[in-house]
PDB file of C-alpha atoms in Angstrom:
ATOM      1  CA  MET G  25       4.776  22.807  41.236  1.00 46.00           C
ATOM      2  CA  SER G  26       2.676  21.051  38.676  1.00 54.00           C
ATOM      3  CA  GLY G  27       5.362  18.536  37.727  1.00 58.00           C
ATOM      4  CA  GLU G  28       5.095  19.419  34.035  1.00 62.00           C
ATOM      5  CA  ASP G  29       8.238  19.941  31.980  1.00 65.00           C
ATOM      6  CA  PRO G  30       8.175  23.579  30.776  1.00 67.00           C
ATOM      7  CA  SER G  31      10.263  22.620  27.734  1.00 69.00           C
ATOM      8  CA  GLU G  32       7.519  20.316  26.383  1.00 67.00           C
ATOM      9  CA  PRO G  33       5.060  21.904  23.961  1.00 70.00           C
ATOM     10  CA  VAL G  34       1.544  22.237  25.261  1.00 84.00           C
ATOM     11  CA  LEU G  35      -1.221  20.507  23.316  1.00 90.00           C
ATOM     12  CA  VAL G  36      -4.829  21.447  23.826  1.00 95.00           C
ATOM     13  CA  PHE G  37      -7.118  18.473  23.294  1.00 97.00           C
ATOM     14  CA  PRO G  38      -9.013  17.618  21.216  1.00 97.00           C
ATOM     15  CA  CYS G  39      -6.808  18.667  18.286  1.00 97.00           C
ATOM     16  CA  ARG G  40      -5.790  17.518  14.827  1.00 97.00           C
ATOM     17  CA  PHE G  41      -2.424  15.816  15.110  1.00 98.00           C
ATOM     18  CA  PRO G  42      -0.145  14.411  12.380  1.00 98.00           C
ATOM     19  CA  ILE G  43       1.590  11.073  12.938  1.00 98.00           C
ATOM     20  CA  LYS G  44       4.343   9.896  10.580  1.00 98.00           C
ATOM     21  CA  ALA G  45       5.719   6.358  10.367  1.00 98.00           C
ATOM     22  CA  MET G  46       8.479   5.112   8.095  1.00 98.00           C
ATOM     23  CA  GLY G  47       9.418   1.634   6.930  1.00 98.00           C
ATOM     24  CA  LEU G  48      10.491  -0.433   3.969  1.00 98.00           C
ATOM     25  CA  ALA G  49       8.309   0.271   0.954  1.00 97.00           C
ATOM     26  CA  ASP G  50       5.853  -2.496   0.286  1.00 93.00           C
ATOM     27  CA  GLU G  51       2.241  -2.612  -0.787  1.00 92.00           C
ATOM     28  CA  HIS G  52       0.947  -3.277   2.740  1.00 97.00           C
ATOM     29  CA  PHE G  53       2.847  -0.683   4.797  1.00 98.00           C
ATOM     30  CA  GLU G  54       0.246   2.090   4.519  1.00 98.00           C
ATOM     31  CA  THR G  55      -2.543  -0.319   5.502  1.00 98.00           C
ATOM     32  CA  LEU G  56      -0.477  -1.541   8.462  1.00 98.00           C
ATOM     33  CA  VAL G  57       0.031   1.985   9.798  1.00 98.00           C
ATOM     34  CA  ILE G  58      -3.652   2.858   9.360  1.00 98.00           C
ATOM     35  CA  GLU G  59      -4.730  -0.339  11.154  1.00 98.00           C
ATOM     36  CA  ILE G  60      -2.433   0.295  14.129  1.00 98.00           C
ATOM     37  CA  VAL G  61      -3.534   3.921  14.513  1.00 98.00           C
ATOM     38  CA  SER G  62      -7.194   2.931  14.092  1.00 98.00           C
ATOM     39  CA  ARG G  63      -6.967   0.784  17.233  1.00 98.00           C
ATOM     40  CA  HIS G  64      -6.824   4.031  19.191  1.00 98.00           C
ATOM     41  CA  ALA G  65      -8.512   6.658  17.014  1.00 97.00           C
ATOM     42  CA  LYS G  66     -11.244   6.987  14.427  1.00 96.00           C
ATOM     43  CA  ARG G  67     -10.077   5.595  11.085  1.00 96.00           C
ATOM     44  CA  PRO G  68      -8.708   8.554   9.102  1.00 95.00           C
ATOM     45  CA  ALA G  69     -10.378   9.719   5.906  1.00 96.00           C
ATOM     46  CA  ALA G  70      -8.424   9.173   2.687  1.00 96.00           C
ATOM     47  CA  ALA G  71      -7.718  12.926   2.554  1.00 97.00           C
ATOM     48  CA  ASP G  72      -5.957  12.653   5.934  1.00 98.00           C
ATOM     49  CA  VAL G  73      -3.481   9.984   4.763  1.00 98.00           C
ATOM     50  CA  SER G  74      -0.480  10.524   2.521  1.00 98.00           C
ATOM     51  CA  ALA G  75       2.527   8.424   1.548  1.00 97.00           C
ATOM     52  CA  ARG G  76       5.887   9.510   0.241  1.00 97.00           C
ATOM     53  CA  PHE G  77       8.573   7.236  -1.156  1.00 97.00           C
ATOM     54  CA  SER G  78      12.301   7.814  -0.775  1.00 97.00           C
ATOM     55  CA  ARG G  79      14.258   8.844  -3.827  1.00 97.00           C
ATOM     56  CA  GLY G  80      15.444   5.282  -4.405  1.00 97.00           C
ATOM     57  CA  GLY G  81      12.028   3.801  -3.619  1.00 97.00           C
ATOM     58  CA  LYS G  82      13.312   1.574  -0.799  1.00 98.00           C
ATOM     59  CA  TRP G  83      11.509   3.461   2.007  1.00 98.00           C
ATOM     60  CA  VAL G  84       8.073   4.945   2.454  1.00 98.00           C
ATOM     61  CA  SER G  85       6.741   7.389   5.011  1.00 98.00           C
ATOM     62  CA  VAL G  86       3.047   7.432   5.812  1.00 98.00           C
ATOM     63  CA  THR G  87       1.503  10.489   7.449  1.00 98.00           C
ATOM     64  CA  LEU G  88      -1.944  10.338   9.061  1.00 97.00           C
ATOM     65  CA  THR G  89      -3.698  13.285  10.612  1.00 98.00           C
ATOM     66  CA  ILE G  90      -6.059  12.239  13.384  1.00 98.00           C
ATOM     67  CA  GLN G  91      -8.360  13.907  15.855  1.00 97.00           C
ATOM     68  CA  ALA G  92      -6.328  13.397  19.040  1.00 98.00           C
ATOM     69  CA  GLU G  93      -8.364  13.279  22.228  1.00 98.00           C
ATOM     70  CA  SER G  94      -5.625  13.000  24.886  1.00 97.00           C
ATOM     71  CA  ARG G  95      -1.919  12.629  25.566  1.00 96.00           C
ATOM     72  CA  ALA G  96      -2.586   9.053  26.746  1.00 98.00           C
ATOM     73  CA  GLN G  97      -4.151   8.241  23.368  1.00 98.00           C
ATOM     74  CA  LEU G  98      -1.112   9.589  21.510  1.00 98.00           C
ATOM     75  CA  ASP G  99       1.251   7.699  23.822  1.00 98.00           C
ATOM     76  CA  ALA G 100      -0.633   4.449  23.120  1.00 98.00           C
ATOM     77  CA  ILE G 101      -0.481   5.038  19.354  1.00 98.00           C
ATOM     78  CA  TYR G 102       3.261   5.740  19.437  1.00 98.00           C
ATOM     79  CA  CYS G 103       3.859   2.712  21.664  1.00 98.00           C
ATOM     80  CA  ASP G 104       2.034   0.355  19.274  1.00 98.00           C
ATOM     81  CA  LEU G 105       3.677   1.819  16.183  1.00 98.00           C
ATOM     82  CA  THR G 106       7.218   1.628  17.571  1.00 98.00           C
ATOM     83  CA  ALA G 107       6.628  -1.928  18.807  1.00 98.00           C
ATOM     84  CA  HIS G 108       5.915  -3.247  15.302  1.00 98.00           C
ATOM     85  CA  GLU G 109       8.950  -4.766  13.564  1.00 97.00           C
ATOM     86  CA  SER G 110       8.036  -3.292  10.150  1.00 98.00           C
ATOM     87  CA  ILE G 111       8.101   0.285  11.412  1.00 98.00           C
ATOM     88  CA  VAL G 112      11.576   1.812  11.508  1.00 98.00           C
ATOM     89  CA  TRP G 113      10.723   5.156  13.090  1.00 96.00           C
ATOM     90  CA  VAL G 114       7.777   7.300  14.139  1.00 98.00           C
ATOM     91  CA  ILE G 115       7.481  11.058  14.585  1.00 95.00           C
TER      92      ILE G 115
END
């Protein structure tokens, strides 16, 4: 047995991979998310970053599409994002 969980989707690296983080809407949230992700991956181009505000404007979600090189890289990105107090959730 390989020890892999057959229910997990298989990613073939390198691949383009979207990462979404959500937090309270403020003028620095998008920059914060980009800076955290850029610790582990090439800084995304402006075309690979989008932000969407909640209907009431209290929350913002930032989506970045990166060139993912490995599962370990993605795990490190998710770990750093979820550890930050300004980030409510990450998918």
